[in-house]
Structure formats: C-alpha cells, structure tokens
C-alpha cells in the first residue's frame, strides 16, 4: 500500500470533537448503532465543508447503518508476530508468484509496453508490486477481505482513537473519489483499512497518483488492470524513479572486512572488494548505493540504489522493497539469490507447502486454506504436530516435518 502522507487537519473536524466520546462504544447493539448513526449525521457537515455534496454523502452512506465490528477487531488486535527474514520472503517470492507474474507479463504485454514507455518504470517491478499487494488481483475476489470503504473508514473514524484522524482524512478522499465518478458506491471496496484496488491505494494516494490509462474517463484501479498498473507507475515516477536502472545488486562481501556506513559509488564499493554475486561487473560505476545485510553477514548482501528507495515510497519497509526487487528479477528471468537466507531447515517448494497444509488438515491440526502461505495458523498447527511426535516445536514449514506427515 502506498505510504500514507501525513494527514492534514480537516478544518471542520474540531466542530465534532465532542463526539470523541463515541469512541467509548455504548453498551448494547442498538445503542452502539445509534451512536454510529449520530456520528455519521454529524460528519455530514465536515464533508460539506470539504466540497462533498449532500447527494454524494447520501449515496455513500446508503445502507451503512452500523460500524463494522470486524474492522474494529482487526484494528485493535493486529498480530505482533515479526516474521524472520526467510519467512517473509518465502511467503512472497516463490514458484507460484513467479509463474503467475510471467503469465501476466505475456497477457498484459501491450499495456505494459505503453506504461513502461510513458512512465519509464520497469514492467517487472510493476508486476511484482501487483503480486505483493493483491496477488495479481485475486484478493479482490475475496468477499471476506474486501469491504465497503466508506463503512470501514467511518468505523475507524468513529471507533478507533489511534486511527481516527487518518480515517477522517481518508473518508473525505473516498467521498471525493465517489463524487468524481471514478467508481460507484457499490464497487468502492477495499481492505479493512481502506486500501483499494489491484495495487492497494489508500484514498489520498489514489487522489495524488490515479491514472485513466485505458481512456474510458474513469480512473478505475478496481476493475482496470491498465489503470492500476499505470497508477503504480505514476507513483514511482513522481517519487524519482530512474528509468533504465536497477533497484540494486546482490553482492559478495570479502571475509573479515568492515565497511563504512552510508552511500558510496559502485566503483568505490568495488575498490573495497565488494563484488556482484553473479560474477558480473557493475553497469554504472558512478551510481550511488547503500550496503544492506538483512539476514546478517552470513546471509545474502545487497547494494541498494536510488530505485530501491523509490520503491519504499510505496511501502516504507526495506523487506517490502527488497521482496519487490527480488520478485521482479525472478519474473524477468534474471535468476534468484546466489546466497540463500540463513534458514534453519530444508526449504519447501510452494506446492510442497500446500501439501504440508493439506496433510496437517487431514490429521486435524489445521483448519485454514491450503494456500502455500505459512502464517500463524500453519505455524501453530506444525507446533502441535511436532509436540505430538515429541519433536522440537519450532513451527518451521520444513521438509523434515513434511516427511513425518507423509509417514503418519
């Protein structure tokens, strides 16, 4: 999801400051619903002060009579688990995401040609972002994930103190999107926090970067893949993407040598003994890069260039930007890592992870989907199975565990 800009204070929000008492949800469903409806009625004047017509407001809130309890649940109980480096990348850069990316590259080639020519952004980076954000649009088909954006943001503005200011700003932006006619109220859907479309833009980022690539008069990132990919390309270009250049290089570090912090030219890094992992030379020695070792000196190392920082404008996390870069390279056919992550077990393929989940389910340990993605549910099931066999309860999706399951 594109980075959230610092939300500017809405001029009229102060007028409803007293409604912050509504954050203490009244007891009982009927009272809670009434409190939410009072908040919606009061926010109407804030919307009007920001240029939203009464008819747009009425359309947006038609049928929205109560806060979404699942949104509040997700907002209050976000998981605290911090994935190990290998876990994060294994769940995002894998056989299926690469294969589907290559299929999408063929399917959408004419549009990718146009978008790449117009914005200068590498098509494979766009495909990788599409994969990371919505699994190439598959998440948009999941009614359990997709929800009414207006209701979600109104729920957060009404019932989540920490996100109230952000949600009010995003709600006004969503109403402006609806008023402009880019999408109708029945299709203005997104994640629980309001991220929308194939490339998961929050409303304010949509306003800043949305593009009508297919020329139908609407910037429709929900239903138009060209619009969604061009919108992502526009964000990257406006944030300084350097056309024709890479995001970075996997490198090999000489043993026992310390390196300076900060950025150096690639020529300078080479003079310090840093080499590309594939044995090739650096293309542009004058380009500036920063050394990063996300898994420590024993894992893969990288020199990150300007475009890596630009990808972080989409999501300000090194792991996210690196996953985009690595997946993009795999889709493009450049190959994967030379030095693998420091994984304390034998890695499974995507299909083997699905098999692992199916076998755990057949044994009664797992009740989730066999989607090949190892989350808390899968890890918990693995630990339970390991406990039953007297094995170390590490929860790792390993070949060792799969072999045990195949025998039982």
XYZ file of C-alpha atoms in Angstrom:
408
model
C 0.000 0.000 0.000
C 1.408 3.409 -0.905
C 2.826 5.417 2.002
C 0.355 7.443 3.936
C 1.118 11.127 3.729
C 0.803 12.985 6.976
C -2.913 13.645 7.240
C -3.724 17.343 7.146
C -6.219 18.501 9.711
C -9.695 18.955 8.332
C -10.899 22.457 9.075
C -14.257 21.453 10.448
C -13.280 18.380 12.434
C -12.947 20.459 15.579
C -16.673 21.097 15.441
C -17.298 17.448 16.202
C -14.510 16.950 18.708
C -17.064 16.340 21.387
C -18.092 13.249 19.542
C -14.853 11.594 20.626
C -16.953 10.287 23.486
C -18.432 7.975 20.896
C -15.145 6.126 20.927
C -16.392 4.636 24.172
C -18.939 2.496 22.387
C -22.289 2.421 24.192
C -23.341 -0.880 25.686
C -25.669 -2.990 23.591
C -26.016 -3.347 19.801
C -28.904 -0.895 19.466
C -27.130 1.832 21.437
C -23.890 1.284 19.528
C -25.727 1.523 16.210
C -27.446 4.727 17.322
C -24.101 6.217 18.350
C -22.584 5.418 14.980
C -25.550 6.914 13.158
C -25.228 10.126 15.172
C -21.552 10.273 14.190
C -22.446 9.817 10.504
C -25.068 12.562 10.729
C -22.601 14.948 12.373
C -19.783 14.196 9.923
C -22.048 15.314 7.073
C -21.166 18.971 7.792
C -17.436 18.140 7.736
C -17.893 16.536 4.332
C -19.859 19.549 3.084
C -17.091 21.889 4.211
C -14.728 19.797 2.089
C -16.833 20.037 -1.046
C -18.904 16.882 -0.771
C -22.480 17.304 -1.975
C -25.421 16.087 0.027
C -26.407 13.668 -2.723
C -22.934 12.124 -2.765
C -22.961 11.768 1.002
C -26.367 10.126 0.949
C -25.284 7.683 -1.764
C -22.096 6.823 0.076
C -23.868 6.030 3.349
C -26.968 4.387 1.913
C -27.346 1.124 3.816
C -24.451 1.935 6.167
C -26.263 1.882 9.488
C -23.688 0.427 11.846
C -19.949 0.281 12.429
C -18.162 -2.783 11.080
C -17.165 -4.848 14.135
C -14.602 -6.858 12.151
C -12.785 -3.651 11.192
C -12.520 -2.648 14.852
C -11.368 -6.153 15.724
C -8.589 -6.012 13.134
C -7.620 -2.501 14.198
C -7.313 -3.451 17.856
C -5.692 -6.832 17.517
C -3.103 -6.585 14.786
C -0.707 -9.554 15.146
C 2.601 -8.737 16.811
C 4.480 -11.657 15.282
C 7.597 -10.454 13.491
C 8.453 -12.860 10.696
C 12.058 -13.997 10.302
C 13.668 -12.726 7.121
C 13.396 -16.062 5.338
C 9.726 -16.422 6.304
C 8.815 -13.016 4.893
C 10.460 -13.685 1.543
C 9.380 -17.326 1.264
C 5.750 -16.212 1.500
C 6.145 -13.625 -1.251
C 8.853 -14.723 -3.669
C 8.007 -18.290 -4.608
C 7.265 -20.585 -7.528
C 3.650 -19.526 -7.944
C 4.164 -15.755 -7.667
C 6.945 -16.013 -10.263
C 4.961 -18.215 -12.659
C 1.818 -16.085 -12.471
C 3.924 -12.944 -12.884
C 5.376 -14.299 -16.111
C 1.894 -15.233 -17.296
C 0.656 -11.699 -16.521
C 3.677 -10.255 -18.348
C 2.565 -12.089 -21.502
C -1.128 -11.362 -21.064
C -0.711 -7.648 -20.466
C 2.330 -7.060 -22.687
C 0.720 -4.414 -24.951
C -0.331 -2.367 -21.936
C 2.956 -2.908 -20.140
C 4.741 -1.687 -23.265
C 2.691 1.522 -23.179
C 3.037 2.074 -19.456
C 6.781 1.450 -19.484
C 7.184 3.869 -22.399
C 5.054 6.541 -20.709
C 6.461 6.365 -17.187
C 9.883 4.761 -17.561
C 9.156 2.275 -14.765
C 10.303 -1.310 -15.206
C 7.341 -3.584 -16.023
C 8.619 -6.368 -13.819
C 8.687 -4.088 -10.790
C 5.052 -3.195 -11.501
C 4.140 -6.870 -11.771
C 5.932 -7.611 -8.506
C 4.037 -4.809 -6.745
C 0.772 -6.174 -8.172
C 1.656 -9.586 -6.745
C 2.642 -8.205 -3.353
C -0.424 -6.001 -2.999
C -3.284 -8.193 -4.215
C -1.885 -11.483 -5.538
C -2.449 -10.253 -9.090
C -5.998 -9.181 -8.227
C -7.079 -12.449 -6.613
C -7.676 -10.759 -3.259
C -10.344 -8.570 -4.873
C -12.480 -11.676 -5.374
C -12.440 -12.492 -1.659
C -15.573 -11.118 -0.023
C -14.135 -11.915 3.404
C -11.325 -9.429 2.766
C -12.956 -6.782 0.593
C -15.338 -4.426 2.388
C -17.224 -1.175 1.871
C -14.525 1.516 2.035
C -16.907 4.197 3.331
C -18.140 1.953 6.116
C -14.621 0.813 7.042
C -13.214 4.337 7.247
C -16.277 5.685 9.059
C -15.907 2.810 11.530
C -12.267 3.683 12.197
C -13.038 7.406 12.447
C -15.819 6.680 14.941
C -14.409 3.825 16.961
C -10.593 3.775 16.781
C -8.898 6.609 18.642
C -5.448 5.900 17.212
C -6.597 5.947 13.603
C -9.435 8.483 13.847
C -7.597 11.413 12.248
C -6.196 9.247 9.450
C -9.606 7.672 8.835
C -11.419 11.040 8.645
C -8.938 12.293 6.072
C -9.215 9.098 4.049
C -13.016 9.136 4.277
C -13.191 12.628 2.774
C -10.856 11.484 -0.007
C -13.012 8.398 -0.648
C -16.122 10.556 -0.883
C -14.355 12.763 -3.433
C -13.492 9.682 -5.490
C -17.155 8.687 -5.448
C -18.283 12.221 -6.296
C -15.905 12.428 -9.258
C -17.487 9.286 -10.713
C -14.406 7.074 -10.953
C -16.338 4.279 -9.226
C -19.881 3.847 -7.913
C -20.750 3.288 -4.279
C -21.422 -0.431 -4.702
C -17.908 -1.041 -6.037
C -15.967 1.302 -3.732
C -14.418 -1.568 -1.801
C -11.079 -2.168 -0.168
C -9.243 -3.680 2.773
C -10.339 -3.119 6.369
C -8.113 -0.017 6.490
C -9.315 1.378 3.162
C -6.604 0.230 0.725
C -8.214 -0.109 -2.684
C -7.891 -1.918 -5.974
C -5.347 -4.177 -7.664
C -2.464 -2.095 -6.369
C -3.978 -1.219 -2.948
C -4.005 2.579 -2.826
C -5.437 4.415 0.150
C -7.821 7.195 -0.980
C -5.410 10.135 -0.572
C -2.696 8.319 -2.536
C -5.277 7.453 -5.164
C -6.111 11.151 -5.478
C -2.450 12.011 -5.883
C -1.491 9.348 -8.428
C -4.536 7.692 -10.051
C -4.399 7.427 -13.846
C -7.020 6.676 -16.503
C -4.732 4.583 -18.691
C -7.414 2.875 -20.754
C -9.061 6.183 -21.651
C -12.617 5.395 -20.583
C -12.920 8.536 -18.454
C -12.584 6.746 -15.120
C -9.513 6.002 -13.014
C -10.671 2.510 -12.153
C -7.984 0.639 -10.213
C -10.601 -1.916 -9.090
C -11.566 -3.287 -12.496
C -8.977 -1.975 -14.966
C -5.548 -3.607 -14.740
C -4.058 -0.931 -17.063
C -5.339 1.829 -14.761
C -3.999 0.050 -11.682
C -0.525 -0.608 -13.110
C -0.251 2.880 -14.595
C -1.255 4.352 -11.243
C 1.534 2.422 -9.523
C 3.966 3.532 -12.240
C 2.876 7.147 -11.800
C 3.583 6.978 -8.065
C 7.066 5.608 -8.650
C 7.864 8.105 -11.404
C 6.684 11.095 -9.379
C 8.847 9.933 -6.492
C 12.024 9.854 -8.549
C 12.190 6.508 -10.377
C 15.282 6.369 -12.606
C 14.331 4.802 -15.927
C 16.579 2.047 -17.236
C 18.256 1.462 -13.883
C 18.014 -1.388 -11.404
C 16.863 -1.359 -7.777
C 20.104 -2.936 -6.602
C 22.528 -5.860 -6.753
C 23.159 -8.973 -4.731
C 26.820 -8.863 -3.746
C 29.531 -10.922 -2.083
C 31.478 -9.336 0.771
C 35.133 -10.137 1.411
C 35.672 -12.075 4.622
C 36.614 -10.232 7.785
C 36.349 -6.747 6.366
C 34.393 -3.887 7.886
C 32.609 -1.413 5.670
C 31.680 2.240 6.089
C 28.071 3.187 6.720
C 26.216 5.382 4.270
C 26.268 5.542 0.495
C 29.237 5.144 -1.844
C 29.581 4.864 -5.599
C 29.544 1.356 -7.024
C 33.135 1.907 -8.173
C 34.116 2.714 -4.589
C 32.339 -0.391 -3.274
C 34.187 -2.460 -5.870
C 37.501 -0.968 -4.758
C 36.693 -2.188 -1.240
C 36.364 -5.740 -2.523
C 32.586 -5.925 -2.912
C 31.627 -7.946 -5.983
C 28.372 -8.861 -7.677
C 27.202 -12.313 -6.605
C 26.718 -13.437 -10.222
C 30.296 -12.523 -11.126
C 29.375 -9.704 -13.499
C 30.621 -6.160 -13.193
C 28.572 -3.189 -12.044
C 26.983 -1.460 -15.029
C 27.225 2.134 -13.834
C 30.151 2.658 -11.529
C 29.184 6.231 -10.722
C 25.769 5.249 -9.333
C 25.488 5.585 -5.577
C 24.444 2.595 -3.465
C 23.965 1.594 0.169
C 25.015 -1.756 1.622
C 22.330 -3.802 3.372
C 22.587 -7.237 5.003
C 19.018 -8.048 6.130
C 19.966 -11.518 7.388
C 23.369 -10.639 8.831
C 26.799 -11.266 7.324
C 26.027 -14.968 6.886
C 23.085 -14.280 4.587
C 22.781 -12.541 1.217
C 24.091 -8.973 0.952
C 22.894 -6.198 -1.327
C 23.912 -2.835 -2.685
C 20.720 -0.773 -2.945
C 20.490 2.037 -5.480
C 18.119 5.030 -5.785
C 15.259 2.959 -7.211
C 15.193 0.831 -4.062
C 14.430 3.972 -2.084
C 11.737 4.895 -4.593
C 10.023 1.513 -4.120
C 9.958 2.325 -0.408
C 7.702 5.269 -1.238
C 5.105 2.593 -1.916
C 5.714 0.894 1.415
C 8.387 2.238 3.740
C 9.956 -1.090 4.685
C 13.264 -2.496 3.484
C 11.855 -6.025 3.368
C 8.934 -4.938 1.204
C 11.135 -3.098 -1.299
C 13.630 -5.970 -1.407
C 10.859 -8.518 -1.974
C 9.567 -6.407 -4.867
C 13.059 -6.230 -6.349
C 13.795 -9.938 -5.962
C 10.398 -10.986 -7.327
C 10.759 -8.574 -10.252
C 14.137 -10.086 -11.135
C 12.709 -13.611 -10.950
C 9.732 -12.730 -13.174
C 12.122 -11.130 -15.652
C 14.201 -14.326 -15.740
C 17.344 -12.870 -14.198
C 17.519 -15.628 -11.604
C 17.190 -15.779 -7.859
C 19.547 -15.399 -4.948
C 23.047 -16.820 -5.174
C 23.388 -16.868 -1.382
C 20.195 -18.126 0.269
C 18.749 -16.887 3.557
C 20.005 -18.410 6.804
C 17.081 -20.800 7.003
C 17.361 -23.341 9.883
C 15.675 -26.140 7.913
C 15.272 -27.577 4.434
C 13.065 -25.289 2.342
C 9.835 -26.492 0.745
C 8.573 -25.508 -2.694
C 5.249 -23.671 -2.921
C 3.464 -26.887 -3.904
C 5.100 -28.754 -1.009
C 3.853 -26.093 1.413
C 0.345 -26.668 0.090
C 0.821 -30.386 0.602
C 2.049 -29.719 4.147
C -1.095 -27.731 4.912
C -3.369 -30.374 3.372
C -1.742 -33.143 5.410
C -1.954 -31.083 8.596
C -5.632 -30.524 7.830
C -6.218 -34.232 7.173
C -4.704 -35.001 10.595
C -6.941 -32.419 12.262
C -4.226 -29.909 13.134
C -5.072 -27.170 10.617
C -8.367 -25.622 9.523
C -7.159 -22.901 7.166
C -6.709 -22.786 3.418
C -4.012 -24.788 1.654
C -2.705 -21.609 0.039
C 1.017 -22.276 0.387
C 1.439 -19.252 2.650
C 2.758 -20.041 6.107
C 1.119 -17.818 8.686
C 0.347 -18.117 12.383
C -2.300 -20.788 11.770
C 0.110 -23.012 9.868
C 2.905 -22.489 12.372
C 0.616 -23.303 15.278
C -0.552 -26.482 13.522
C 3.041 -27.536 12.851
C 3.966 -26.996 16.502
C 1.020 -29.090 17.663
C 2.007 -31.882 15.292
C 5.635 -31.679 16.428
C 4.517 -31.851 20.066
C 2.523 -34.999 19.368
C 5.633 -36.677 17.965
C 7.983 -35.366 20.633
C 9.880 -33.206 18.139
C 11.300 -29.745 18.698
C 8.358 -27.362 18.469
C 9.825 -24.737 16.147
C 6.824 -24.410 13.786
C 9.031 -24.342 10.709
C 7.483 -25.450 7.383
C 10.342 -27.844 6.703
C 10.944 -30.888 4.539
C 11.627 -32.734 7.763
C 8.084 -32.039 9.031
C 6.565 -32.916 5.653
C 8.371 -36.261 5.658
C 6.989 -37.011 9.130
C 3.488 -36.162 7.910
C 3.873 -38.407 4.886
C 4.754 -41.300 7.188
C 1.816 -40.769 9.533
